[in-house]
CSV table of C-alpha atoms in Angstrom, one decimal:
chain,number,residue,atom,x,y,z
A,1,MET,CA,56.2,-6.9,19.6
A,2,LYS,CA,54.1,-8.9,17.3
A,3,LYS,CA,56.2,-11.1,15.2
A,4,ILE,CA,56.1,-10.7,11.3
A,5,GLU,CA,54.5,-13.3,9.5
A,6,LEU,CA,57.0,-15.4,7.3
A,7,LEU,CA,54.9,-16.1,4.1
A,8,ALA,CA,56.3,-18.9,1.8
A,9,PRO,CA,55.5,-19.9,-1.9
A,10,ALA,CA,53.8,-23.1,-2.6
A,11,GLY,CA,53.9,-24.0,-6.4
A,12,ASP,CA,52.6,-27.4,-5.9
A,13,LEU,CA,51.3,-29.6,-3.0
A,14,GLU,CA,54.6,-30.9,-2.2
A,15,LYS,CA,56.1,-27.4,-1.9
A,16,LEU,CA,53.1,-26.3,0.3
A,17,LYS,CA,53.7,-29.2,2.7
A,18,THR,CA,57.4,-28.5,2.6
A,19,ALA,CA,57.0,-24.9,3.5
A,20,VAL,CA,54.7,-25.5,6.3
A,21,ASP,CA,57.1,-28.2,7.8
A,22,TYR,CA,60.1,-25.9,7.5
A,23,GLY,CA,58.5,-23.1,9.3
A,24,ALA,CA,56.3,-20.9,7.3
A,25,ASP,CA,53.6,-19.0,9.2
A,26,ALA,CA,51.6,-18.7,6.1
A,27,VAL,CA,51.7,-20.1,2.4
A,28,TYR,CA,50.4,-18.6,-1.0
A,29,PHE,CA,49.5,-20.7,-3.9
A,30,GLY,CA,47.4,-20.8,-7.1
A,31,GLY,CA,45.0,-23.1,-8.7
A,32,GLU,CA,45.3,-24.4,-12.1
A,33,MET,CA,43.8,-21.1,-13.6
A,34,PHE,CA,43.7,-17.5,-12.6
A,35,SER,CA,47.1,-17.2,-11.0
A,36,LEU,CA,50.1,-15.4,-12.3
A,37,ARG,CA,52.4,-18.4,-12.3
A,38,ALA,CA,51.0,-20.6,-14.9
A,39,GLY,CA,54.3,-22.4,-15.3
A,40,ALA,CA,54.1,-23.6,-11.7
A,41,GLY,CA,52.8,-27.0,-11.0
A,42,ASN,CA,49.9,-25.3,-9.0
A,43,LEU,CA,47.1,-27.2,-7.4
A,44,THR,CA,43.9,-28.9,-8.5
A,45,VAL,CA,40.9,-28.3,-6.3
A,46,PRO,CA,41.2,-31.6,-4.5
A,47,GLU,CA,45.0,-30.6,-3.8
A,48,ILE,CA,43.9,-27.3,-2.4
A,49,ARG,CA,41.5,-29.1,-0.1
A,50,GLU,CA,44.2,-31.4,1.1
A,51,GLY,CA,46.9,-28.7,1.5
A,52,VAL,CA,44.7,-26.3,3.3
A,53,GLU,CA,43.8,-29.1,5.7
A,54,TYR,CA,47.3,-30.0,6.3
A,55,ALA,CA,48.5,-26.4,6.6
A,56,ARG,CA,45.8,-25.4,9.2
A,57,GLN,CA,46.4,-28.5,11.3
A,58,ARG,CA,49.8,-27.0,12.0
A,59,GLY,CA,48.7,-23.6,12.6
A,60,CYS,CA,49.7,-22.2,9.0
A,61,ARG,CA,47.5,-19.7,7.1
A,62,CYS,CA,46.6,-20.3,3.5
A,63,TYR,CA,46.3,-17.6,0.8
A,64,LEU,CA,44.9,-18.2,-2.8
A,65,THR,CA,46.4,-16.4,-5.5
A,66,VAL,CA,43.6,-15.1,-8.0
A,67,ASN,CA,45.5,-12.2,-9.3
A,68,ILE,CA,45.4,-12.3,-13.1
A,69,TYR,CA,44.0,-9.1,-15.0
A,70,ALA,CA,41.1,-10.8,-16.2
A,71,HIS,CA,39.6,-10.5,-19.7
A,72,ASN,CA,35.9,-11.0,-20.6
A,73,GLU,CA,36.2,-14.5,-21.4
A,74,ASP,CA,37.8,-15.2,-17.8
A,75,ILE,CA,34.6,-13.9,-15.6
A,76,GLU,CA,32.2,-17.0,-16.0
A,77,PRO,CA,35.1,-19.7,-15.7
A,78,LEU,CA,36.2,-17.8,-12.5
A,79,GLN,CA,32.8,-18.0,-11.1
A,80,THR,CA,32.5,-21.6,-11.8
A,81,TYR,CA,36.2,-22.3,-10.3
A,82,LEU,CA,35.3,-20.4,-7.2
A,83,ARG,CA,32.1,-22.4,-6.6
A,84,GLU,CA,34.2,-25.6,-6.6
A,85,LEU,CA,36.0,-24.2,-3.6
A,86,ARG,CA,33.2,-23.5,-1.4
A,87,GLY,CA,33.8,-25.2,2.0
A,88,VAL,CA,37.5,-24.9,1.7
A,89,PRO,CA,38.7,-22.7,4.7
A,90,ILE,CA,41.0,-20.4,2.7
A,91,ASP,CA,42.1,-17.5,4.8
A,92,ALA,CA,42.6,-15.0,2.1
A,93,PHE,CA,42.3,-14.3,-1.7
A,94,LEU,CA,45.1,-12.6,-3.3
A,95,VAL,CA,43.8,-10.4,-5.9
A,96,SER,CA,44.7,-7.2,-8.2
A,97,ASP,CA,41.7,-6.8,-10.6
A,98,PRO,CA,38.7,-5.0,-9.2
A,99,GLY,CA,36.3,-7.1,-11.3
A,100,VAL,CA,37.8,-10.1,-9.9
A,101,MET,CA,37.4,-8.8,-6.4
A,102,GLU,CA,33.6,-8.4,-7.1
A,103,VAL,CA,33.3,-11.9,-8.6
A,104,ILE,CA,35.1,-13.3,-5.3
A,105,ARG,CA,32.8,-11.1,-2.9
A,106,GLY,CA,29.8,-12.6,-4.9
A,107,GLU,CA,30.7,-16.1,-4.1
A,108,PHE,CA,32.5,-15.6,-0.8
A,109,PRO,CA,30.8,-12.6,0.8
A,110,SER,CA,33.0,-12.6,4.0
A,111,ALA,CA,36.2,-13.2,2.2
A,112,GLU,CA,39.5,-11.6,3.4
A,113,LEU,CA,41.1,-9.9,0.4
A,114,HIS,CA,44.7,-9.2,0.0
A,115,LEU,CA,45.9,-6.8,-2.9
A,116,SER,CA,48.6,-8.3,-5.2
A,117,THR,CA,51.8,-6.5,-5.9
A,118,GLN,CA,50.5,-6.3,-9.6
A,119,ALA,CA,48.3,-3.4,-8.4
A,120,ASN,CA,51.3,-1.1,-7.9
A,121,MET,CA,50.6,0.1,-4.3
A,122,THR,CA,53.0,2.7,-3.8
A,123,ASN,CA,51.6,5.3,-1.6
A,124,TYR,CA,49.3,6.1,1.5
A,125,ARG,CA,46.4,7.6,-0.3
A,126,THR,CA,46.1,4.5,-2.4
A,127,ALA,CA,46.4,2.3,0.7
A,128,GLY,CA,43.4,4.4,2.2
A,129,PHE,CA,41.5,3.9,-1.1
A,130,TRP,CA,41.8,0.0,-1.0
A,131,HIS,CA,40.9,0.0,2.7
A,132,ARG,CA,37.7,1.7,1.9
A,133,MET,CA,37.1,-0.9,-0.8
A,134,GLY,CA,37.3,-3.7,1.8
A,135,VAL,CA,40.9,-4.9,1.3
A,136,LYS,CA,42.5,-6.3,4.4
A,137,ARG,CA,46.0,-6.5,3.4
A,138,LEU,CA,48.3,-4.6,0.6
A,139,VAL,CA,51.2,-6.3,-0.9
A,140,LEU,CA,53.5,-3.4,-1.6
A,141,ALA,CA,55.3,-2.7,-4.7
A,142,ARG,CA,58.8,-3.8,-4.8
A,143,GLU,CA,59.8,-0.3,-5.7
A,144,LEU,CA,59.5,1.2,-2.3
A,145,SER,CA,62.1,2.0,0.1
A,146,LEU,CA,61.9,1.3,3.8
A,147,ALA,CA,61.2,5.2,4.5
A,148,GLU,CA,58.4,5.1,2.3
A,149,ILE,CA,57.0,1.7,3.7
A,150,ARG,CA,57.3,3.3,7.2
A,151,GLU,CA,55.4,6.5,6.1
A,152,ILE,CA,52.6,4.4,4.4
A,153,SER,CA,52.3,2.5,7.6
A,154,GLN,CA,52.0,5.5,9.8
A,155,LYS,CA,49.5,7.2,7.6
A,156,SER,CA,47.3,4.0,6.5
A,157,PRO,CA,44.0,3.3,8.4
A,158,GLU,CA,44.0,1.4,11.5
A,159,GLY,CA,43.6,-2.4,10.8
A,160,LEU,CA,45.0,-2.2,7.2
A,161,GLU,CA,48.0,-4.6,7.0
A,162,LEU,CA,51.2,-4.3,4.8
A,163,GLU,CA,53.1,-7.1,3.2
A,164,ALA,CA,56.3,-7.0,1.3
A,165,PHE,CA,58.6,-9.0,-0.6
A,166,VAL,CA,61.9,-9.8,1.0
A,167,HIS,CA,63.5,-12.4,-1.0
A,168,GLY,CA,63.6,-13.9,-4.5
A,169,ALA,CA,63.5,-12.8,-8.1
A,170,MET,CA,63.0,-9.0,-9.1
A,171,CYS,CA,61.4,-7.8,-12.1
A,172,ILE,CA,62.7,-5.4,-14.4
A,173,SER,CA,59.3,-3.9,-15.1
A,174,TYR,CA,57.2,-1.9,-12.6
A,175,SER,CA,55.8,-4.4,-10.1
A,176,GLY,CA,55.4,-7.0,-12.8
A,177,ARG,CA,53.3,-4.9,-15.1
A,178,CYS,CA,55.2,-6.0,-18.1
A,179,LEU,CA,54.3,-6.3,-21.7
A,180,LEU,CA,57.8,-7.7,-22.9
A,181,SER,CA,56.6,-11.3,-22.9
A,182,SER,CA,53.4,-10.6,-24.8
A,183,PHE,CA,55.2,-8.6,-27.4
A,184,MET,CA,58.0,-10.9,-28.0
A,185,THR,CA,56.5,-14.3,-27.5
A,186,GLY,CA,52.6,-13.8,-27.4
A,187,ARG,CA,52.6,-14.9,-23.8
A,188,ASP,CA,50.8,-12.6,-21.5
A,189,ALA,CA,52.6,-12.0,-18.2
A,190,ASN,CA,49.7,-10.4,-16.6
A,191,ARG,CA,47.5,-13.7,-17.2
A,192,GLY,CA,50.3,-15.8,-15.7
A,193,LEU,CA,52.4,-16.7,-18.9
A,194,CYS,CA,55.4,-14.7,-18.4
A,195,ALA,CA,58.4,-16.1,-20.7
A,196,HIS,CA,60.9,-13.9,-18.8
A,197,PRO,CA,62.5,-12.0,-21.7
A,198,CYS,CA,64.3,-9.9,-19.2
A,199,ARG,CA,66.6,-12.8,-18.8
A,200,TYR,CA,67.5,-13.0,-22.6
A,201,ARG,CA,70.9,-12.4,-24.0
A,202,TYR,CA,70.7,-9.2,-26.1
A,203,ALA,CA,72.7,-7.7,-28.8
A,204,LEU,CA,72.4,-4.9,-31.3
A,205,THR,CA,71.4,-5.5,-35.0
A,206,GLU,CA,71.2,-2.9,-37.9
A,207,GLU,CA,68.1,-3.3,-40.1
A,208,LYS,CA,70.1,-3.7,-43.4
A,209,ARG,CA,72.5,-6.3,-42.0
A,210,PRO,CA,70.1,-9.0,-40.9
A,211,GLY,CA,71.9,-11.8,-39.0
A,212,GLN,CA,74.8,-9.7,-37.9
A,213,TYR,CA,74.8,-9.3,-34.1
A,214,TYR,CA,77.0,-6.6,-32.4
A,215,PRO,CA,77.7,-6.8,-28.8
A,216,ILE,CA,76.3,-4.0,-26.8
A,217,GLU,CA,79.4,-4.0,-24.4
A,218,GLU,CA,82.9,-4.8,-25.4
A,219,ASP,CA,82.4,-8.3,-24.3
A,220,SER,CA,82.0,-11.4,-26.6
A,221,ARG,CA,79.3,-12.9,-24.4
A,222,GLY,CA,76.8,-10.1,-25.1
A,223,SER,CA,74.9,-8.2,-22.5
A,224,TYR,CA,71.9,-9.1,-20.2
A,225,ILE,CA,70.8,-5.5,-20.1
A,226,LEU,CA,67.5,-6.3,-18.4
A,227,ASN,CA,68.7,-8.7,-16.0
A,228,SER,CA,68.2,-8.0,-12.2
A,229,LYS,CA,69.9,-9.7,-9.3
A,230,ASP,CA,67.8,-11.4,-6.6
A,231,LEU,CA,66.3,-9.7,-3.7
A,232,CYS,CA,67.7,-10.7,-0.4
A,233,MET,CA,66.9,-9.1,3.0
A,234,ILE,CA,67.9,-11.7,5.6
A,235,ARG,CA,70.6,-9.6,6.9
A,236,HIS,CA,68.0,-6.8,7.6
A,237,ILE,CA,65.4,-8.5,9.7
A,238,PRO,CA,65.4,-5.8,12.5
A,239,GLU,CA,64.7,-3.0,9.8
A,240,LEU,CA,62.0,-5.2,8.2
A,241,ALA,CA,60.4,-5.7,11.7
A,242,GLU,CA,60.4,-2.0,12.5
A,243,SER,CA,59.1,-1.0,9.1
A,244,GLY,CA,55.4,-1.5,9.8
A,245,ILE,CA,55.0,-4.6,7.5
A,246,VAL,CA,53.1,-7.5,9.1
A,247,SER,CA,54.3,-10.1,6.5
A,248,ALA,CA,57.6,-10.9,4.9
A,249,LYS,CA,57.0,-12.7,1.6
A,250,LEU,CA,59.5,-15.0,-0.2
A,251,GLU,CA,59.2,-15.2,-4.1
A,252,GLY,CA,59.6,-18.8,-5.8
A,253,ARG,CA,56.2,-20.6,-6.6
A,254,MET,CA,58.3,-22.0,-9.7
A,255,LYS,CA,61.2,-22.9,-7.5
A,256,SER,CA,61.9,-26.5,-6.1
A,257,ALA,CA,60.8,-27.9,-2.9
A,258,TYR,CA,64.5,-28.0,-1.9
A,259,TYR,CA,64.7,-24.3,-2.5
A,260,VAL,CA,61.5,-23.8,-0.5
A,261,ALA,CA,62.9,-25.6,2.5
A,262,THR,CA,66.4,-23.8,2.3
A,263,VAL,CA,65.0,-20.5,2.2
A,264,VAL,CA,62.2,-20.8,4.7
A,265,HIS,CA,64.5,-22.6,7.2
A,266,ALA,CA,67.2,-19.7,7.0
A,267,TYR,CA,64.6,-16.9,7.3
A,268,ARG,CA,62.6,-18.8,10.1
A,269,ARG,CA,66.0,-19.0,12.2
A,270,ALA,CA,66.9,-15.3,11.6
A,271,ILE,CA,63.4,-14.0,12.4
A,272,ASP,CA,63.1,-16.1,15.5
A,273,ALA,CA,66.3,-14.9,16.9
A,274,TYR,CA,65.4,-11.5,16.4
A,275,TYR,CA,62.3,-11.8,18.4
A,276,ARG,CA,63.8,-13.8,21.3
A,277,ASP,CA,66.0,-10.7,22.2
A,278,PRO,CA,65.6,-7.7,19.7
A,279,GLU,CA,67.7,-5.5,21.8
A,280,HIS,CA,70.9,-7.8,21.5
A,281,TYR,CA,70.2,-9.4,18.2
A,282,VAL,CA,73.2,-10.2,16.1
A,283,PHE,CA,72.9,-11.7,12.6
A,284,ARG,CA,74.7,-15.1,12.2
A,285,GLU,CA,76.6,-15.6,8.9
A,286,GLU,CA,75.6,-19.1,9.0
A,287,TRP,CA,72.2,-18.2,8.0
A,288,PHE,CA,73.2,-16.5,4.9
A,289,ARG,CA,75.5,-19.5,4.1
A,290,GLU,CA,72.6,-21.8,4.4
A,291,LEU,CA,70.6,-19.6,2.3
A,292,CYS,CA,73.2,-19.8,-0.6
A,293,LYS,CA,72.9,-23.6,-0.7
A,294,ALA,CA,69.8,-23.0,-2.9
A,295,SER,CA,70.3,-22.0,-6.4
A,296,HIS,CA,70.3,-18.2,-6.8
A,297,ARG,CA,71.5,-15.2,-8.8
A,298,ASP,CA,73.7,-12.6,-7.2
A,299,PHE,CA,71.9,-10.8,-4.4
A,300,THR,CA,70.8,-7.2,-3.9
A,301,THR,CA,68.6,-5.4,-1.3
A,302,GLY,CA,66.5,-3.8,-4.3
A,303,PHE,CA,65.0,-0.5,-3.6
A,304,TYR,CA,64.9,-0.8,0.4
A,305,PHE,CA,67.8,1.4,0.9
A,306,HIS,CA,68.4,3.2,-2.3
A,307,ASP,CA,67.1,3.5,-5.9
A,308,ALA,CA,68.2,0.6,-8.1
A,309,ALA,CA,71.5,1.2,-9.8
A,310,ALA,CA,74.0,-0.6,-12.0
A,311,GLU,CA,75.1,-2.7,-9.2
A,312,ASP,CA,71.7,-4.2,-8.7
A,313,GLN,CA,71.9,-5.6,-12.3
A,314,ASN,CA,74.0,-8.4,-13.7
A,315,TYR,CA,75.0,-7.6,-17.3
A,316,GLU,CA,77.1,-10.8,-17.7
A,317,THR,CA,74.8,-13.7,-17.2
A,318,SER,CA,71.4,-14.6,-16.2
A,319,ALA,CA,72.7,-18.0,-15.0
A,320,TYR,CA,72.0,-19.3,-11.3
A,321,ARG,CA,74.8,-19.8,-8.8
A,322,LYS,CA,74.4,-23.4,-7.8
A,323,GLU,CA,76.9,-24.9,-5.2
A,324,TYR,CA,74.8,-27.8,-4.0
A,325,SER,CA,72.6,-30.5,-5.7
A,326,PHE,CA,69.4,-31.8,-3.9
A,327,VAL,CA,69.8,-35.5,-4.0
A,328,GLY,CA,67.1,-37.0,-1.7
A,329,VAL,CA,64.3,-36.6,0.8
A,330,VAL,CA,63.5,-38.7,3.8
A,331,ARG,CA,60.3,-40.6,3.3
A,332,ARG,CA,60.3,-42.8,6.5
A,333,PRO,CA,62.4,-42.1,9.7
A,334,ALA,CA,65.3,-44.6,10.3
A,335,ASP,CA,64.5,-47.9,12.0
A,336,ALA,CA,66.2,-49.6,14.7
A,337,ASP,CA,69.0,-50.6,12.4
A,338,GLY,CA,69.7,-47.0,11.3
A,339,PHE,CA,68.2,-47.5,7.8
A,340,ALA,CA,65.8,-44.7,6.6
A,341,VAL,CA,63.6,-44.8,3.3
A,342,VAL,CA,64.9,-42.1,0.9
A,343,GLU,CA,63.4,-40.8,-2.2
A,344,GLN,CA,66.2,-40.0,-4.7
A,345,ARG,CA,65.9,-36.6,-6.4
A,346,ASN,CA,69.5,-36.6,-8.3
A,347,LYS,CA,72.0,-39.3,-8.8
A,348,MET,CA,74.1,-40.2,-5.7
A,349,SER,CA,76.7,-42.8,-5.1
A,350,ARG,CA,78.3,-44.7,-2.3
A,351,GLY,CA,81.3,-43.0,-0.9
A,352,GLU,CA,79.9,-39.5,-1.5
A,353,ARG,CA,79.9,-36.8,1.2
A,354,ILE,CA,76.4,-35.3,1.8
A,355,GLU,CA,74.7,-33.0,4.2
A,356,VAL,CA,71.3,-33.9,5.9
A,357,PHE,CA,69.2,-31.0,7.2
A,358,GLY,CA,65.8,-30.7,8.5
A,359,PRO,CA,63.4,-28.0,10.0
A,360,ASP,CA,64.4,-28.9,13.5
A,361,ILE,CA,68.1,-29.1,13.1
A,362,GLY,CA,71.0,-27.3,11.3
A,363,PHE,CA,72.6,-30.0,9.4
A,364,PHE,CA,75.0,-32.9,9.8
A,365,CYS,CA,77.5,-34.4,7.4
A,366,GLN,CA,77.9,-38.2,6.5
A,367,GLU,CA,79.3,-40.5,3.9
A,368,ILE,CA,76.8,-42.5,1.8
A,369,GLY,CA,77.6,-45.9,2.9
A,370,GLU,CA,75.1,-49.0,2.7
A,371,MET,CA,72.2,-48.4,0.2
A,372,TYR,CA,69.6,-50.8,-1.1
A,373,ASP,CA,66.7,-50.7,-3.5
A,374,LEU,CA,63.5,-50.7,-1.5
A,375,GLU,CA,61.6,-52.9,-3.7
A,376,SER,CA,64.3,-55.6,-4.5
A,377,GLY,CA,66.5,-55.4,-1.5
A,378,GLU,CA,69.4,-55.3,-4.0
A,379,PRO,CA,72.5,-53.6,-2.8
A,380,LEU,CA,73.5,-50.5,-4.8
A,381,GLU,CA,76.7,-48.6,-5.6
A,382,SER,CA,74.6,-45.7,-7.0
A,383,ALA,CA,70.9,-44.4,-7.3
A,384,PRO,CA,70.5,-42.9,-10.9
A,385,HIS,CA,66.9,-43.5,-11.4
A,386,PRO,CA,64.4,-40.4,-10.6
A,387,GLN,CA,62.5,-40.8,-7.4
A,388,GLN,CA,64.0,-44.3,-6.8
A,389,LEU,CA,63.1,-45.4,-3.2
A,390,LEU,CA,66.1,-46.5,-1.1
A,391,ARG,CA,67.0,-47.9,2.1
A,392,MET,CA,69.9,-45.8,3.2
A,393,ARG,CA,72.0,-46.1,6.6
A,394,MET,CA,72.0,-42.8,8.4
A,395,GLU,CA,74.6,-42.1,10.9
A,396,GLN,CA,72.1,-39.7,12.9
A,397,PRO,CA,68.4,-39.9,13.5
A,398,VAL,CA,66.2,-38.4,10.8
A,399,LYS,CA,62.6,-37.6,10.4
A,400,GLU,CA,60.3,-37.6,7.3
A,401,GLY,CA,60.9,-34.6,5.2
A,402,TYR,CA,64.6,-34.2,6.0
A,403,MET,CA,66.5,-33.4,2.9
A,404,LEU,CA,69.9,-34.7,1.5
A,405,ARG,CA,72.2,-32.5,-0.5
A,406,ARG,CA,75.7,-32.9,-2.0
A,407,ARG,CA,78.2,-30.2,-2.6
A,408,ILE,CA,79.0,-29.8,-6.3
A,409,GLU,CA,82.7,-30.2,-7.0
A,410,GLU,CA,84.4,-27.6,-9.0
A,411,PRO,CA,85.5,-28.8,-12.4
């Protein structure tokens, strides 16, 4: 049985390297233009070169998103941009606009093309059409059930691959084809500028009573009528593996490196455990608990098992659940005296309990003890400065890239 690919988001170069280090089989990322996540850090052309080299040296594939719906003024800049990428061994281009596909083919005749979920791929006849157009892989619409995915897989041409989102934010509109942001804020979601109005708090107004807001529900907090829960399929690896998809995709190019590490780490362990012994596979609750240590909304399985219903929405709040704070990342392994170089990411102080985790371990707990400013050598009681470099005593061996987190105490 061929193992499904774990495909991770890479919103910038640090996140790309983090995804690779924590076990992704492939990463997808955007450049500074022509990607549907303009709010992510994204990668410059030199960073794309560096990131692709880093990933490929570690056996990880690289997919570049060029999935906007282009306007006339986008075509010539797109051609110029693609020419800057010549010589970079990108494994595939993620596209949705047929015109953009033609431009890519003109610059990279042998390029592998993956169809973005923006193209609303929902049936096997459409799958056959895109296969005839030379597309290698289809990213399925989030609105499909497992039964529909299995049927598409069974009736698709040989060699056509299917990819599906398995974790992350859900869009209230059909496969991301949304005009709310453009209408309300002038920011076009289909050109990478979504303002996420589906997460706004809404109330009712009457045209002759401006400024008077009436709650839609009998609740003083108002109503988040368009606010979906987050997708989470980590409990259903066997069903995903048997559905016919070749790639399990994680959403989150705008999330933090800590989020990427946490989610990739959890799914990596669950997928590997399944393929080691599919017949006797048992889901381990610790994988889900680890997943929840990254900020998230309440979870849903989306459309995989049933049509979306009221329980798949959160009408009370669009806020994230956040139980842990990302406080540091190891930049240099511990020396003979047990001191590692740590880059601060949020304030931490001596005496606090932290958890340390990495791609090749679960996690261990320790109390923050001796801590020194790396540059001055001065002892510290706390590290309040963003990205301050510290010498910190570690109770167990750590490697570069390990992360430190602290549980947020309830008020």
